[in-house]
Tab-separated table of C-alpha atoms and ligand atoms in Angstrom:
chain	number	residue	atom	x	y	z
A	1	UNK	CA	-28.077	23.470	62.619
A	2	UNK	CA	-25.634	23.681	59.353
A	3	UNK	CA	-24.462	26.686	58.179
A	4	UNK	CA	-22.783	25.537	53.976
A	5	UNK	CA	-25.620	28.703	52.858
A	6	UNK	CA	-23.042	31.499	52.910
A	7	UNK	CA	-20.223	32.470	49.803
A	8	UNK	CA	-17.804	32.405	51.768
A	9	UNK	CA	-17.966	29.272	53.368
A	10	UNK	CA	-19.143	27.810	49.576
A	11	UNK	CA	-16.174	29.580	48.310
A	12	UNK	CA	-14.033	27.823	50.348
A	13	UNK	CA	-15.572	24.694	49.840
A	14	UNK	CA	-15.017	25.105	46.183
A	15	UNK	CA	-11.246	25.715	46.290
A	16	UNK	CA	-11.011	23.008	48.893
A	17	UNK	CA	-11.481	20.808	46.344
A	18	UNK	CA	-10.409	22.141	43.596
A	19	UNK	CA	-14.360	21.647	42.334
A	20	UNK	CA	-14.504	23.102	38.659
A	21	UNK	CA	-18.546	24.510	38.046
A	22	UNK	CA	-20.413	22.651	35.426
A	23	UNK	CA	-22.091	24.613	33.053
A	24	UNK	CA	-23.916	21.812	31.278
A	25	UNK	CA	-25.186	20.394	34.495
A	26	UNK	CA	-26.746	24.005	35.493
A	27	UNK	CA	-24.817	24.074	38.378
A	28	UNK	CA	-25.556	27.361	40.019
A	29	UNK	CA	-24.989	26.865	44.041
A	30	UNK	CA	-26.981	28.684	46.335
A	31	UNK	CA	-25.169	31.266	49.281
A	32	UNK	CA	-28.437	32.682	50.877
A	33	UNK	CA	-29.212	31.316	53.829
A	34	UNK	CA	-32.664	32.984	54.051
A	35	UNK	CA	-33.523	31.454	50.634
A	36	UNK	CA	-33.009	28.234	51.885
A	37	UNK	CA	-34.704	28.314	55.079
A	38	UNK	CA	-37.707	30.143	52.984
A	39	UNK	CA	-37.016	27.092	50.447
A	40	UNK	CA	-38.018	24.787	53.881
A	41	UNK	CA	-40.497	26.248	55.081
A	42	UNK	CA	-42.758	26.102	51.956
A	43	UNK	CA	-42.104	23.037	51.807
A	44	UNK	CA	-43.997	22.796	55.356
A	45	UNK	CA	-41.466	19.644	56.942
A	46	UNK	CA	-42.364	17.300	59.733
A	47	UNK	CA	-40.157	15.049	61.253
A	48	UNK	CA	-42.932	12.304	59.839
A	49	UNK	CA	-41.765	13.579	56.480
A	50	UNK	CA	-39.045	12.096	53.494
A	51	UNK	CA	-37.710	14.469	51.446
A	52	UNK	CA	-36.474	13.634	47.560
A	53	UNK	CA	-33.727	16.517	46.681
A	54	UNK	CA	-32.511	16.311	43.416
A	55	UNK	CA	-29.249	17.806	42.690
A	56	UNK	CA	-28.061	18.694	46.182
A	57	UNK	CA	-24.769	20.145	44.824
A	58	UNK	CA	-22.068	20.531	47.716
A	59	UNK	CA	-25.209	20.468	50.255
A	60	UNK	CA	-26.639	23.693	50.998
A	61	UNK	CA	-30.223	23.187	51.031
A	62	UNK	CA	-29.794	19.289	51.801
A	63	UNK	CA	-28.040	20.390	55.258
A	64	UNK	CA	-31.562	22.158	55.845
A	65	UNK	CA	-33.680	19.555	54.937
A	66	UNK	CA	-31.767	17.007	56.765
A	67	UNK	CA	-32.676	19.387	59.927
A	68	UNK	CA	-36.353	19.903	59.206
A	69	UNK	CA	-37.571	16.430	57.682
A	70	UNK	CA	-37.311	12.792	58.883
A	71	UNK	CA	-34.882	11.716	56.115
A	72	UNK	CA	-33.272	13.362	53.010
A	73	UNK	CA	-32.880	11.233	49.673
A	74	UNK	CA	-30.393	13.242	47.318
A	75	UNK	CA	-29.880	12.246	43.543
A	76	UNK	CA	-26.963	13.898	42.315
A	77	UNK	CA	-25.510	13.130	38.927
A	78	UNK	CA	-22.162	14.301	39.267
A	79	UNK	CA	-19.680	11.744	40.483
A	80	UNK	CA	-17.336	14.780	41.569
A	81	UNK	CA	-19.647	16.669	43.893
A	82	UNK	CA	-20.610	12.751	45.613
A	83	UNK	CA	-17.396	12.851	48.264
A	84	UNK	CA	-18.135	16.289	48.960
A	85	UNK	CA	-21.367	15.848	49.944
A	86	UNK	CA	-20.139	13.169	51.691
A	87	UNK	CA	-18.349	15.128	53.184
A	88	UNK	CA	-20.608	17.873	54.305
A	89	UNK	CA	-23.608	15.817	55.500
A	90	UNK	CA	-20.980	13.206	57.225
A	91	UNK	CA	-22.541	15.204	60.392
A	92	UNK	CA	-26.460	14.318	59.457
A	93	UNK	CA	-27.252	10.834	60.375
A	94	UNK	CA	-30.813	11.081	58.343
A	95	UNK	CA	-29.440	11.796	54.695
A	96	UNK	CA	-28.892	9.253	52.096
A	97	UNK	CA	-26.978	10.014	48.672
A	98	UNK	CA	-27.247	8.500	45.204
A	99	UNK	CA	-25.312	9.584	42.066
A	100	UNK	CA	-27.330	9.318	39.526
A	101	UNK	CA	-29.596	11.203	36.498
A	102	UNK	CA	-32.947	12.274	38.318
A	103	UNK	CA	-34.813	11.343	35.231
A	104	UNK	CA	-33.509	7.807	35.818
A	105	UNK	CA	-34.567	7.048	38.945
A	106	UNK	CA	-38.005	5.336	40.007
A	107	UNK	CA	-38.694	7.508	42.918
A	108	UNK	CA	-41.020	5.355	44.216
A	109	UNK	CA	-39.084	2.066	44.134
A	110	UNK	CA	-36.002	3.776	45.772
A	111	UNK	CA	-37.900	5.042	48.697
A	112	UNK	CA	-40.202	2.252	48.988
A	113	UNK	CA	-37.020	0.045	49.210
A	114	UNK	CA	-35.643	2.708	51.953
A	115	UNK	CA	-38.873	2.724	54.268
A	116	UNK	CA	-38.910	-1.411	54.050
A	117	UNK	CA	-35.099	-1.298	55.210
A	118	UNK	CA	-35.861	0.554	58.271
A	119	UNK	CA	-39.212	-0.710	58.908
A	120	UNK	CA	-40.689	2.882	58.097
A	121	UNK	CA	-44.697	2.864	56.813
A	122	UNK	CA	-45.491	3.419	53.523
A	123	UNK	CA	-47.256	6.547	52.180
A	124	UNK	CA	-46.313	9.832	50.107
A	125	UNK	CA	-43.580	11.977	50.351
A	126	UNK	CA	-41.922	15.626	49.444
A	127	UNK	CA	-39.927	16.712	46.097
A	128	UNK	CA	-37.733	19.601	47.347
A	129	UNK	CA	-34.592	21.282	44.703
A	130	UNK	CA	-33.164	23.886	43.807
A	131	UNK	CA	-33.594	22.197	39.976
A	132	UNK	CA	-31.151	22.187	37.359
A	133	UNK	CA	-32.506	24.535	34.694
A	134	UNK	CA	-31.329	23.216	31.645
A	135	UNK	CA	-33.940	20.239	32.248
A	136	UNK	CA	-36.898	21.935	34.654
A	137	UNK	CA	-39.403	21.216	32.029
A	138	UNK	CA	-38.402	17.303	31.742
A	139	UNK	CA	-37.994	16.749	35.560
A	140	UNK	CA	-41.581	18.324	36.417
A	141	UNK	CA	-43.335	15.977	33.368
A	142	UNK	CA	-41.004	13.069	34.536
A	143	UNK	CA	-42.117	13.727	38.371
A	144	UNK	CA	-46.233	14.464	37.726
A	145	UNK	CA	-46.673	11.661	34.713
A	146	UNK	CA	-45.174	8.903	35.663
A	147	UNK	CA	-47.758	8.873	38.958
A	148	UNK	CA	-45.325	9.194	41.408
A	149	UNK	CA	-46.204	8.694	45.098
A	150	UNK	CA	-45.296	12.866	45.894
A	151	UNK	CA	-47.605	14.512	47.846
A	152	UNK	CA	-46.328	18.158	46.885
A	153	UNK	CA	-43.169	19.191	45.037
A	154	UNK	CA	-41.459	22.986	45.972
A	155	UNK	CA	-38.739	23.524	43.284
A	156	UNK	CA	-36.470	26.833	42.723
A	157	UNK	CA	-36.854	27.238	38.837
A	158	UNK	CA	-36.515	30.127	36.400
A	159	UNK	CA	-38.886	32.863	36.939
A	160	UNK	CA	-39.874	32.500	33.225
A	161	UNK	CA	-40.951	29.245	33.801
A	162	UNK	CA	-42.490	29.856	36.984
A	163	UNK	CA	-44.959	32.646	35.570
A	164	UNK	CA	-45.627	30.077	32.584
A	165	UNK	CA	-46.951	27.504	35.021
A	166	UNK	CA	-48.800	29.851	36.787
A	167	UNK	CA	-50.024	31.901	34.156
A	168	UNK	CA	-54.252	32.306	33.735
A	169	UNK	CA	-55.859	31.640	30.352
A	170	UNK	CA	-55.806	34.616	28.104
A	171	UNK	CA	-52.075	35.948	29.454
A	172	UNK	CA	-48.789	35.469	27.040
A	173	UNK	CA	-47.678	33.375	28.934
A	174	UNK	CA	-50.340	31.042	29.152
A	175	UNK	CA	-49.413	27.470	27.694
A	176	UNK	CA	-48.853	23.878	27.446
A	177	UNK	CA	-46.840	23.733	30.239
A	178	UNK	CA	-49.332	25.398	32.438
A	179	UNK	CA	-52.130	23.052	31.607
A	180	UNK	CA	-50.299	20.401	32.506
A	181	UNK	CA	-49.442	21.150	35.910
A	182	UNK	CA	-52.804	21.743	36.553
A	183	UNK	CA	-54.030	18.473	34.949
A	184	UNK	CA	-51.368	17.052	37.473
A	185	UNK	CA	-51.395	19.480	40.844
A	186	UNK	CA	-52.402	22.612	41.959
A	187	UNK	CA	-49.448	25.157	41.503
A	188	UNK	CA	-48.804	28.399	43.291
A	189	UNK	CA	-45.692	30.720	42.533
A	190	UNK	CA	-44.131	31.442	46.282
A	191	UNK	CA	-41.638	33.524	45.625
A	192	UNK	CA	-39.263	35.399	43.606
A	193	UNK	CA	-36.058	35.419	44.039
A	194	UNK	CA	-32.548	37.202	42.728
A	195	UNK	CA	-29.547	35.789	40.194
A	196	UNK	CA	-27.629	37.175	43.263
A	197	UNK	CA	-27.682	34.325	45.702
A	198	UNK	CA	-25.944	32.033	43.334
A	199	UNK	CA	-22.325	31.093	43.091
A	200	UNK	CA	-21.839	31.018	39.902
A	201	UNK	CA	-24.838	34.186	39.340
A	202	UNK	CA	-26.992	32.716	36.635
A	203	UNK	CA	-27.899	34.935	33.722
A	204	UNK	CA	-31.648	34.481	34.758
A	205	UNK	CA	-33.785	35.307	37.681
A	206	UNK	CA	-34.898	32.708	40.228
A	207	UNK	CA	-38.641	32.142	41.541
A	208	UNK	CA	-40.219	29.156	43.963
A	209	UNK	CA	-42.780	27.349	42.967
A	210	UNK	CA	-45.198	24.491	44.965
A	211	UNK	CA	-47.171	22.150	43.211
A	212	UNK	CA	-49.503	20.094	45.170
A	213	UNK	CA	-50.436	16.863	43.529
A	214	UNK	CA	-54.318	16.540	42.928
A	215	UNK	CA	-55.361	13.030	44.038
A	216	UNK	CA	-57.233	13.008	41.056
A	217	UNK	CA	-57.279	15.600	38.044
A	218	UNK	CA	-59.451	18.244	37.994
A	219	UNK	CA	-61.324	17.520	34.654
A	220	UNK	CA	-62.714	13.850	33.523
A	221	UNK	CA	-60.942	12.635	30.215
A	222	UNK	CA	-61.732	9.382	27.837
A	223	UNK	CA	-58.118	9.732	26.326
A	224	UNK	CA	-55.259	11.455	28.046
A	225	UNK	CA	-53.038	11.556	25.557
A	226	UNK	CA	-55.030	12.959	23.037
A	227	UNK	CA	-56.155	15.728	25.092
A	228	UNK	CA	-52.406	16.856	25.103
A	229	UNK	CA	-52.068	15.920	21.636
A	230	UNK	CA	-54.913	18.336	21.254
A	231	UNK	CA	-53.228	21.055	23.869
A	232	UNK	CA	-49.835	20.857	21.995
A	233	UNK	CA	-51.688	21.523	18.730
A	234	UNK	CA	-53.405	24.493	19.971
A	235	UNK	CA	-50.019	25.940	20.875
A	236	UNK	CA	-48.021	25.169	18.410
A	237	UNK	CA	-48.859	28.573	16.108
A	238	UNK	CA	-50.341	30.442	18.749
A	239	UNK	CA	-51.112	33.567	16.485
A	240	UNK	CA	-53.644	31.357	14.606
A	241	UNK	CA	-57.300	30.474	15.625
A	242	UNK	CA	-57.860	27.183	16.811
A	243	UNK	CA	-59.787	25.991	13.990
A	244	UNK	CA	-56.213	26.592	12.262
A	245	UNK	CA	-53.815	25.624	14.583
A	246	UNK	CA	-56.041	22.356	15.534
A	247	UNK	CA	-56.675	21.323	11.845
A	248	UNK	CA	-52.486	21.904	10.982
A	249	UNK	CA	-51.879	20.184	14.589
A	250	UNK	CA	-54.076	17.252	14.411
A	251	UNK	CA	-54.319	16.768	10.842
A	252	UNK	CA	-57.686	16.648	10.632
A	253	UNK	CA	-60.482	17.809	8.518
A	254	UNK	CA	-61.275	21.717	8.881
A	255	UNK	CA	-65.239	20.414	9.019
A	256	UNK	CA	-64.118	17.658	11.460
A	257	UNK	CA	-62.720	20.114	13.866
A	258	UNK	CA	-65.129	22.475	13.511
A	259	UNK	CA	-68.107	20.064	13.988
A	260	UNK	CA	-66.447	19.228	17.305
A	261	UNK	CA	-65.806	23.230	18.457
A	262	UNK	CA	-69.181	24.071	18.077
A	263	UNK	CA	-70.373	20.606	20.084
A	264	UNK	CA	-69.043	22.194	23.002
A	265	UNK	CA	-69.608	25.537	22.178
A	266	UNK	CA	-66.349	27.242	21.176
A	267	UNK	CA	-66.258	29.626	18.779
A	268	UNK	CA	-63.571	28.480	16.254
A	269	UNK	CA	-62.174	31.945	15.838
A	270	UNK	CA	-61.159	31.761	19.748
A	271	UNK	CA	-56.995	31.453	19.988
A	272	UNK	CA	-55.665	28.472	21.736
A	273	UNK	CA	-54.495	30.762	24.748
A	274	UNK	CA	-57.838	31.685	25.691
A	275	UNK	CA	-59.293	28.038	26.750
A	276	UNK	CA	-59.319	27.014	30.020
A	277	UNK	CA	-58.428	23.325	30.986
A	278	UNK	CA	-62.162	22.367	31.087
A	279	UNK	CA	-62.964	23.623	27.860
A	280	UNK	CA	-60.134	21.348	26.514
A	281	UNK	CA	-60.820	18.209	27.830
A	282	UNK	CA	-64.388	18.621	27.047
A	283	UNK	CA	-62.815	19.423	23.537
A	284	UNK	CA	-61.082	15.940	23.709
A	285	UNK	CA	-64.121	14.344	25.166
A	286	UNK	CA	-66.025	15.069	21.885
A	287	UNK	CA	-62.877	14.244	19.334
A	288	UNK	CA	-62.631	10.667	21.166
A	289	UNK	CA	-66.064	10.247	20.398
A	290	UNK	CA	-65.815	11.764	16.257
A	291	UNK	CA	-62.106	10.178	15.881
A	292	UNK	CA	-63.651	6.609	17.044
B	1	SAM	N1	-29.061	22.209	45.287
B	1	SAM	C1	-27.425	22.856	45.259
B	1	SAM	C2	-27.764	24.595	45.792
B	1	SAM	O1	-29.093	25.214	45.551
B	1	SAM	O2	-27.181	25.151	46.089
B	1	SAM	C3	-27.413	22.502	43.753
B	1	SAM	C4	-28.257	23.508	42.504
B	1	SAM	S1	-27.294	23.638	41.167
B	1	SAM	C5	-28.981	24.667	40.419
B	1	SAM	C6	-28.875	21.670	40.542
B	1	SAM	C7	-27.848	20.520	40.547
B	1	SAM	O3	-28.382	19.877	39.936
B	1	SAM	C8	-26.316	20.963	40.309
B	1	SAM	O4	-25.372	20.081	41.848
B	1	SAM	C9	-25.945	19.739	39.510
B	1	SAM	O5	-24.668	19.104	38.936
B	1	SAM	C10	-27.456	18.640	39.640
B	1	SAM	N2	-28.250	18.197	38.371
B	1	SAM	C11	-28.045	18.356	37.008
B	1	SAM	N3	-28.459	17.668	36.489
B	1	SAM	C12	-29.124	16.666	37.202
B	1	SAM	C13	-29.863	15.211	37.107
B	1	SAM	N4	-29.798	15.063	35.375
B	1	SAM	N5	-30.063	14.833	37.795
B	1	SAM	C14	-29.610	14.778	39.257
B	1	SAM	N6	-29.016	15.890	39.445
B	1	SAM	C15	-28.282	16.742	38.241
């Protein structure tokens, strides 16, 4: 088993290659072996698993993923890290490194091509990462909205974002992200991680979340786009009542909104942050009839 996850080893590698951290790319590298092991355990990896890793850095998490999983496809944006990764992971025959922006990669195609080339059966794959925090939400939305064949996502992200994802209706952290994640997955906040396990030390604490992909959304809506438009409108102005925030956000007549809310039995004086996904879904189905 590899041993990149230590402060001394990471510092030596940084020095050896004269690597300079790029803050703009969210580069904070893990130095704690327990955290790396716990991330792998959370992903419940087997030799039959194919894992996509986003942002492998110098390969600290990658080597452990390679140890537990059948194959790892690691997508790293920073060209300066590719040579370092290749060198650090040379001993593992089951890692493919791709230099690209994750938001530009068609994961189903990359995984499909790899499996075809290696005569492997098609099927779902897992995504595991210590994400670059500056694009946490865009990356999660990209993975979920594209309907990639992912069975679960295990990622370390900023603690505050993890709390927003896991938040329940009525709490201050509950918002559009909590609802979007629940539409596609079953989320769980697995563990909180202090900032001291990274080099350089970030300004925020972290948490590991696990998102289990649902085979189908827990609610049935006629128009997904409308559902998310309503959700965004409801949280656009958190302090306003639902009636007023929807009026502003959707640009609809007050009477139309009142009628829709009354039809689904939602008090127009409630605030958006108290509505469940089921209530938003019912509302969007009524709206799609009214707006027809
Ligand atoms: N996995 C490593 C670790 O845990 O030590 C590094 C994690 S670091 C928080 C995030 C990594 O994502 C960096 O290596 C960074 O260069 C990479 N990255 C940033 N933006 C990216 C993007 N758009 N696509 C792919 N990788 C990206």
